[in-house]
Tab-separated table of C-alpha atoms in Angstrom:
chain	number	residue	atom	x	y	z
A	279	UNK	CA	-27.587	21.720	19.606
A	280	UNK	CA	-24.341	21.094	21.683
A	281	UNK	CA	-24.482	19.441	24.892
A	282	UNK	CA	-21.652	19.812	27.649
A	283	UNK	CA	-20.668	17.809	30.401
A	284	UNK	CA	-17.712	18.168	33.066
A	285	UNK	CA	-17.258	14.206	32.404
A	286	UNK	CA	-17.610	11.659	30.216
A	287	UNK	CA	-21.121	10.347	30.293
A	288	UNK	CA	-21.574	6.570	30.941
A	289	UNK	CA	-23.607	6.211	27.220
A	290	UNK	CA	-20.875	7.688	25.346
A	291	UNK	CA	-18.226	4.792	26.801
A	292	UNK	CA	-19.343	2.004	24.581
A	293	UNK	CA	-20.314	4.157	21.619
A	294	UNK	CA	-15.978	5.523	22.166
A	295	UNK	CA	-14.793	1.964	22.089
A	296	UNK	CA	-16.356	1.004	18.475
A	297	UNK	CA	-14.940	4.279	16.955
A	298	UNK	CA	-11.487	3.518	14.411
A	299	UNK	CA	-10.042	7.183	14.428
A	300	UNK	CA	-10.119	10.316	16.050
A	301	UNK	CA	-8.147	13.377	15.837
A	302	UNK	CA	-6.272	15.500	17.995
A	303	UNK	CA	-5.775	19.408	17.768
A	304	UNK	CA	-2.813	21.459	19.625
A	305	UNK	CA	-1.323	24.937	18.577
A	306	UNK	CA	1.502	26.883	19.694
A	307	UNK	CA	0.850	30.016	22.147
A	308	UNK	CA	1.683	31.994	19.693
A	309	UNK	CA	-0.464	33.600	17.477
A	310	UNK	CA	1.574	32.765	14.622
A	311	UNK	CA	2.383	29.727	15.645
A	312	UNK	CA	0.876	26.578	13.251
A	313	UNK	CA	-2.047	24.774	14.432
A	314	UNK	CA	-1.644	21.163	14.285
A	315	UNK	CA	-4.243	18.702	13.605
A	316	UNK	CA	-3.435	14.891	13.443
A	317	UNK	CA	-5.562	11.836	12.743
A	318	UNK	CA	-5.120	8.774	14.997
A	319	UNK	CA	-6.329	5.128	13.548
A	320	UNK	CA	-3.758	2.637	14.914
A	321	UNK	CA	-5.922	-0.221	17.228
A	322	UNK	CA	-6.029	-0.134	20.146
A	323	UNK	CA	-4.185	2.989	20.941
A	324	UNK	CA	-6.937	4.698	22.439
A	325	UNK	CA	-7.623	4.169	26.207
A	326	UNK	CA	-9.841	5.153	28.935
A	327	UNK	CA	-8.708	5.396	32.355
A	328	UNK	CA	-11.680	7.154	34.024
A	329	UNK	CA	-14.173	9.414	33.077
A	330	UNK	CA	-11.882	12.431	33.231
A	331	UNK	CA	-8.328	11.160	31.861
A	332	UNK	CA	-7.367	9.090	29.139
A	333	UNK	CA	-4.669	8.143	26.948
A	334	UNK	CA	-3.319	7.322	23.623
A	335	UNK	CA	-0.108	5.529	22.520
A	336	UNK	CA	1.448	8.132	20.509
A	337	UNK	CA	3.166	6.566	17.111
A	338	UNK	CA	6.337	7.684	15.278
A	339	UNK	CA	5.401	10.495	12.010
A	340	UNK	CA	7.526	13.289	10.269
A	341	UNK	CA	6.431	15.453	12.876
A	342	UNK	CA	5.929	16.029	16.720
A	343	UNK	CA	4.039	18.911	17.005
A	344	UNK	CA	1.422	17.736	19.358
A	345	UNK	CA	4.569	16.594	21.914
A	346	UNK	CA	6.082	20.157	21.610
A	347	UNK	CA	3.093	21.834	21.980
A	348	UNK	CA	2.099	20.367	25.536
A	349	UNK	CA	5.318	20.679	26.642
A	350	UNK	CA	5.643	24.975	25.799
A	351	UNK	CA	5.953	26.244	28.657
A	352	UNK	CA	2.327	27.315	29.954
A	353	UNK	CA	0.423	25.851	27.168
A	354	UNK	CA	-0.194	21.675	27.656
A	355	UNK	CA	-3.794	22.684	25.738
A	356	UNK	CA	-5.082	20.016	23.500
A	357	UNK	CA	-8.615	18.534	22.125
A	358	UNK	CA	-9.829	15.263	20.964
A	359	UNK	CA	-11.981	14.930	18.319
A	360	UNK	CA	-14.239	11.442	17.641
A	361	UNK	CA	-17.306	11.641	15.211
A	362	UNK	CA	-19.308	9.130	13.987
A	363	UNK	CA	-18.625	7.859	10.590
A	364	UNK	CA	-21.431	4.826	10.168
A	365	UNK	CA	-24.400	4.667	12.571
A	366	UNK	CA	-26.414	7.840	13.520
A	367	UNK	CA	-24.573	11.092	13.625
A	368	UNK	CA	-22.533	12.184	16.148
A	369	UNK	CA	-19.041	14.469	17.131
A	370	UNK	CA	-17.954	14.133	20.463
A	371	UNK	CA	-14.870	16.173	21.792
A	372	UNK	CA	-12.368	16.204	25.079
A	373	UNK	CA	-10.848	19.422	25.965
A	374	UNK	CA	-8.181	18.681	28.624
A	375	UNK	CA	-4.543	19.429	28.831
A	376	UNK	CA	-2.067	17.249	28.159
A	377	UNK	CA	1.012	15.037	30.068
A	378	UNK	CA	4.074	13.389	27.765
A	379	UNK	CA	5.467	10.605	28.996
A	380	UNK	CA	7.933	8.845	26.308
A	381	UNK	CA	9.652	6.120	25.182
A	382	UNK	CA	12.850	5.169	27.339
A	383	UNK	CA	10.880	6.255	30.650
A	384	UNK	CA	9.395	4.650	33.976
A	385	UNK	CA	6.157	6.489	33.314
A	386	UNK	CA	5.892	4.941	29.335
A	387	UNK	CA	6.607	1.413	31.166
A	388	UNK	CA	4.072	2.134	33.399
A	389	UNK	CA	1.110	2.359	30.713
A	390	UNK	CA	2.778	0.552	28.077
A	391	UNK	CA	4.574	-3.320	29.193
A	392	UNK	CA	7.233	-3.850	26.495
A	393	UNK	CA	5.373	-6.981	25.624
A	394	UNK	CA	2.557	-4.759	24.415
A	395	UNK	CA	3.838	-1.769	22.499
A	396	UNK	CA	3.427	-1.084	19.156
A	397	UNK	CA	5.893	0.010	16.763
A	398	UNK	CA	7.182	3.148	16.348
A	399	UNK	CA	5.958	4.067	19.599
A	400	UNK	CA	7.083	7.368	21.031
A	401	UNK	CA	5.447	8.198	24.022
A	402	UNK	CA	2.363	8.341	25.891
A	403	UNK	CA	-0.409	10.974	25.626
A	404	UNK	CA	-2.224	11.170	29.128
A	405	UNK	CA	-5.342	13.603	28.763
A	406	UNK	CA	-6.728	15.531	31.883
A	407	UNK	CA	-10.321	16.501	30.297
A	408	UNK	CA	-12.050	19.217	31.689
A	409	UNK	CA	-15.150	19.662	29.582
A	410	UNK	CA	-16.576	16.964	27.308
A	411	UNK	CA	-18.972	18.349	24.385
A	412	UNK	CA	-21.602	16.378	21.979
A	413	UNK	CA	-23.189	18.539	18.841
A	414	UNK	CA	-25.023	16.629	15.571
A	415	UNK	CA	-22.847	15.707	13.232
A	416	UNK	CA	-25.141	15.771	10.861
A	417	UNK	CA	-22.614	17.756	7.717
A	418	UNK	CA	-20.603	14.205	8.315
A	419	UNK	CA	-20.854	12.438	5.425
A	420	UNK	CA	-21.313	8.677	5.860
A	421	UNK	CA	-18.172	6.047	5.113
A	422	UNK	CA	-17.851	2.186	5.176
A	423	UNK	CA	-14.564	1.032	7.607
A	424	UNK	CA	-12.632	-1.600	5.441
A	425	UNK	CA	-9.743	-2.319	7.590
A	426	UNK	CA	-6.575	-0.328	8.955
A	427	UNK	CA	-3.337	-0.053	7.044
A	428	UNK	CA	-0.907	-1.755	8.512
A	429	UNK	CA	2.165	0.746	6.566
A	430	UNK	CA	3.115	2.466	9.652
A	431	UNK	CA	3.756	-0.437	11.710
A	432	UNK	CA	5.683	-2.000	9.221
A	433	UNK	CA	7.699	0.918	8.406
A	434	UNK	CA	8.489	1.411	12.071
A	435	UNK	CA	9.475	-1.722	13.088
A	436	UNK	CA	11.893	-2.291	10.262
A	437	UNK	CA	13.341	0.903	11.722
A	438	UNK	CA	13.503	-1.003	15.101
A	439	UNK	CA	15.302	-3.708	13.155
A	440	UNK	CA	18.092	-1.614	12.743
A	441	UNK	CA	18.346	-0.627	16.541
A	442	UNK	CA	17.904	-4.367	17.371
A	443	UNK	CA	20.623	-5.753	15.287
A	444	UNK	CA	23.248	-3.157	16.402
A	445	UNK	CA	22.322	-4.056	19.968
A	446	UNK	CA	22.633	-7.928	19.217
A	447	UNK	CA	26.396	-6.715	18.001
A	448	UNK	CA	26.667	-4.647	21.384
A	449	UNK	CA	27.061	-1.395	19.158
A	450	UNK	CA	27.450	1.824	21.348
A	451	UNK	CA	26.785	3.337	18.028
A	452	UNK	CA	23.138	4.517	17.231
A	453	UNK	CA	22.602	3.027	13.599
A	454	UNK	CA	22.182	5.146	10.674
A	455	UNK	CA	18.595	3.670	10.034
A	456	UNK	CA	17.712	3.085	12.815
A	457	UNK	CA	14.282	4.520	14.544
A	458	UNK	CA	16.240	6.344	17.237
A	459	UNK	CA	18.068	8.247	14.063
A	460	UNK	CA	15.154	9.011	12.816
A	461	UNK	CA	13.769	10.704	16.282
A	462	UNK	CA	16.911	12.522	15.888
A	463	UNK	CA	16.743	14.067	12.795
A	464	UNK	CA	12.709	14.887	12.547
A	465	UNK	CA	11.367	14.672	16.089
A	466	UNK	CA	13.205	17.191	18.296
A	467	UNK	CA	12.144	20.125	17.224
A	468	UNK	CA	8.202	21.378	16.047
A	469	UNK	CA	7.540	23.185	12.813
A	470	UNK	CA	8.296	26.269	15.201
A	471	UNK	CA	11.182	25.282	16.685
A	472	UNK	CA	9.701	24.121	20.097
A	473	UNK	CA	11.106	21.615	21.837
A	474	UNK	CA	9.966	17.814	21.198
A	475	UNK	CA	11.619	14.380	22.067
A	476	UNK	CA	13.973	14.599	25.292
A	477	UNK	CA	14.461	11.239	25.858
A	478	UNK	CA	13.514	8.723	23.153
A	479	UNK	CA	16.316	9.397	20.776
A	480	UNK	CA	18.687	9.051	23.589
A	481	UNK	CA	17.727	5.887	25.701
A	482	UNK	CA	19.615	3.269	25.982
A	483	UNK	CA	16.435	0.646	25.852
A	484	UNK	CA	16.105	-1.170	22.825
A	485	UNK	CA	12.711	-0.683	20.788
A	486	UNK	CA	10.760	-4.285	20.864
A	487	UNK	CA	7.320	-4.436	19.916
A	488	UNK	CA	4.445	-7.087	19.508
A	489	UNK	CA	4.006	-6.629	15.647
A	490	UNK	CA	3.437	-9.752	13.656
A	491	UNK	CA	5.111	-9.114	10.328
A	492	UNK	CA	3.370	-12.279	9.115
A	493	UNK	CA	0.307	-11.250	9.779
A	494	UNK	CA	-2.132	-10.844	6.256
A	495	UNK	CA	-2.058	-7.416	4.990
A	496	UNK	CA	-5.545	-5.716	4.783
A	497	UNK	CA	-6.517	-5.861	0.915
A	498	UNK	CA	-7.938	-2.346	0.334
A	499	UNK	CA	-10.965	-1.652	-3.195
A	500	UNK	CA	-9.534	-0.109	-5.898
A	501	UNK	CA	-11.292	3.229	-5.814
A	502	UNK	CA	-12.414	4.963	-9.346
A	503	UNK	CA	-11.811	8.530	-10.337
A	504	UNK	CA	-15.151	10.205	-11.206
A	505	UNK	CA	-14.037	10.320	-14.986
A	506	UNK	CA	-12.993	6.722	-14.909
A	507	UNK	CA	-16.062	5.674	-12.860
A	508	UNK	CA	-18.591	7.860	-15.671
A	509	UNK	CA	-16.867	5.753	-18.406
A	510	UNK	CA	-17.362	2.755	-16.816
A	511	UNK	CA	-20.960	2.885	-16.320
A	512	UNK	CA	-20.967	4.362	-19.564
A	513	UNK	CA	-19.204	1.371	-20.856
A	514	UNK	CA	-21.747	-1.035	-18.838
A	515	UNK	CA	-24.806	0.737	-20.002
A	516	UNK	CA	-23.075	0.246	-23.659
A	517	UNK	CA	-22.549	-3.524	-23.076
A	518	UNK	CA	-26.285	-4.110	-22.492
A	519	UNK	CA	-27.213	-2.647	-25.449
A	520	UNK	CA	-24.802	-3.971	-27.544
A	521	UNK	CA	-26.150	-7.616	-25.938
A	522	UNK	CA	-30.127	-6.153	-26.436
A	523	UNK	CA	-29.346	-5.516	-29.836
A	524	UNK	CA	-27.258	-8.447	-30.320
A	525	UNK	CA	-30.071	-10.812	-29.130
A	526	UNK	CA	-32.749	-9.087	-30.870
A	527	UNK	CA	-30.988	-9.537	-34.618
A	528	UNK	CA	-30.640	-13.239	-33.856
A	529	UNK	CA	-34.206	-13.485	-32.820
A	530	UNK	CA	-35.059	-11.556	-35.968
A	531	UNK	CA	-32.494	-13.292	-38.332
A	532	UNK	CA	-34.152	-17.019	-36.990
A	533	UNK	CA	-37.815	-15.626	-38.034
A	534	UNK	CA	-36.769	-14.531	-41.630
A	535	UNK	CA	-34.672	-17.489	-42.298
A	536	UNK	CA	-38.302	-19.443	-41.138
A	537	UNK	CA	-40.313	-17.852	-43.113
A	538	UNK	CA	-38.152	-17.423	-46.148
A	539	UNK	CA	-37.451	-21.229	-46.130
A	540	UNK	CA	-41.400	-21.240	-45.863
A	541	UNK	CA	-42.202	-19.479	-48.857
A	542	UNK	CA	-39.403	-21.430	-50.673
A	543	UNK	CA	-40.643	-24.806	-50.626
């Protein structure tokens, strides 16, 4: 059964902090507008302020529906989603509406010190949550957590390389491949036209970030396809035969040679 609070409850706060993705929901106001669901698994981009606003450091993608949609005029409607993928079963969402505060602004600077930003950083999602709701979880199938990828990061910050070398050359110019071109040409308008980036693309700040591009990559299992997986425990189930078999003609092959050379003398 679901359980509803006007808060987040103080036994959910620890429980929040171990999670390694949630998602996030927003849709248009109109009715055929596209919904827009988004999963978010970056470290550390998740924050709690108090028990009735949070906020998460919103990352650089092909799209920026989730921006244009809190911005529509009237709308600002979103929902976070967290469920538990190891442990006991659980799905936990926020409904609150939603503030934008990006990249290039006092507000971004506020939550987000340059020293600490990740790259490809965009902006700042600050949640107002109005209802908080817990149901089973129980249809969520169980998963191991290996590590995050680290391809975003990298991507995005060797977009920010561009923007920092033409700044290092004083360039009024905003580089081709750079991340602000990007914004440019995917980010300011949704999948419906609304708008999305204002400022980002614009500013005059140059994208740093606190990536270590030295730092080990995560090494991630091979995973099997269910025909290639069949065959190999077909192939393994083979192999002990072939050894069982194998082993039992030697053991057989040493008796008959012994009692042949028996019979023979």
């Amino acid at each position: 059964m679901g359980v509803f609070y006007d808060q987040i409850p103080d036994h959910l706060v620890e429980w929040i902090g171990k999670q390694q993705i949630f998602w996030v929901a927003s849709a248009p106001l109109t009715g055929n507008g596209h919904v827009n669901v988004s999963p978010k698994a970056t470290p550390n981009c998740f924050h709690m302020v108090d028990r009735n606003r949070v906020w998460y450091e919103d990352l650089t993608g092909s799209g920026i529906e989730t921006i244009s949609h809190l911005r529509e005029e009237g709308n600002g409607r979103i929902t976070i989603l967290f469920h538990s993928m190891e442990g006991p079963p659980r799905i936990l969402r926020f409904w609150g509406k939603g503030t934008v505060h990006e990249f290039g602004t006092p507000e971004y600077d506020e939550y987000i010190p340059r020293e600490n930003r990740k790259p490809g950083s965009r902006a700042v999602i600050v949640i107002d949550i109005y209802k908080v709701g817990t149901s089973c979880g129980f249809g969520v199938p169980v998963y191991k957590f290996e590590a995050h990828r680290t391809q975003l990061e990298r991507w995005c910050d060797s977009l920010e390389e561009f923007d920092r070398k033409a700044a290092a050359e004083s360039s009024l110019e905003m580089h081709p491949k750079g991340i602000k071109s990007w914004w440019t040409a995917e980010n300011l308008r949704s999948h419906d036209g609304l708008p999305g980036l204002r400022v980002a693309h614009a500013t005059d700040i140059t994208p740093t970030n606190a990536f270590d591009r030295n730092a080990p990559r995560p090494k991630m299992k091979k995973q099997e396809s269910g025909a290639t997986a069949a065959t190999s425990k077909f192939s393994s189930a083979l192999d002990v035969k072939l050894v069982a078999a194998f082993s039992m003609g030697v053991v057989v092959t040493a008796a008959y040679v012994k009692l042949a050379g028996k019979y023979l003398k």
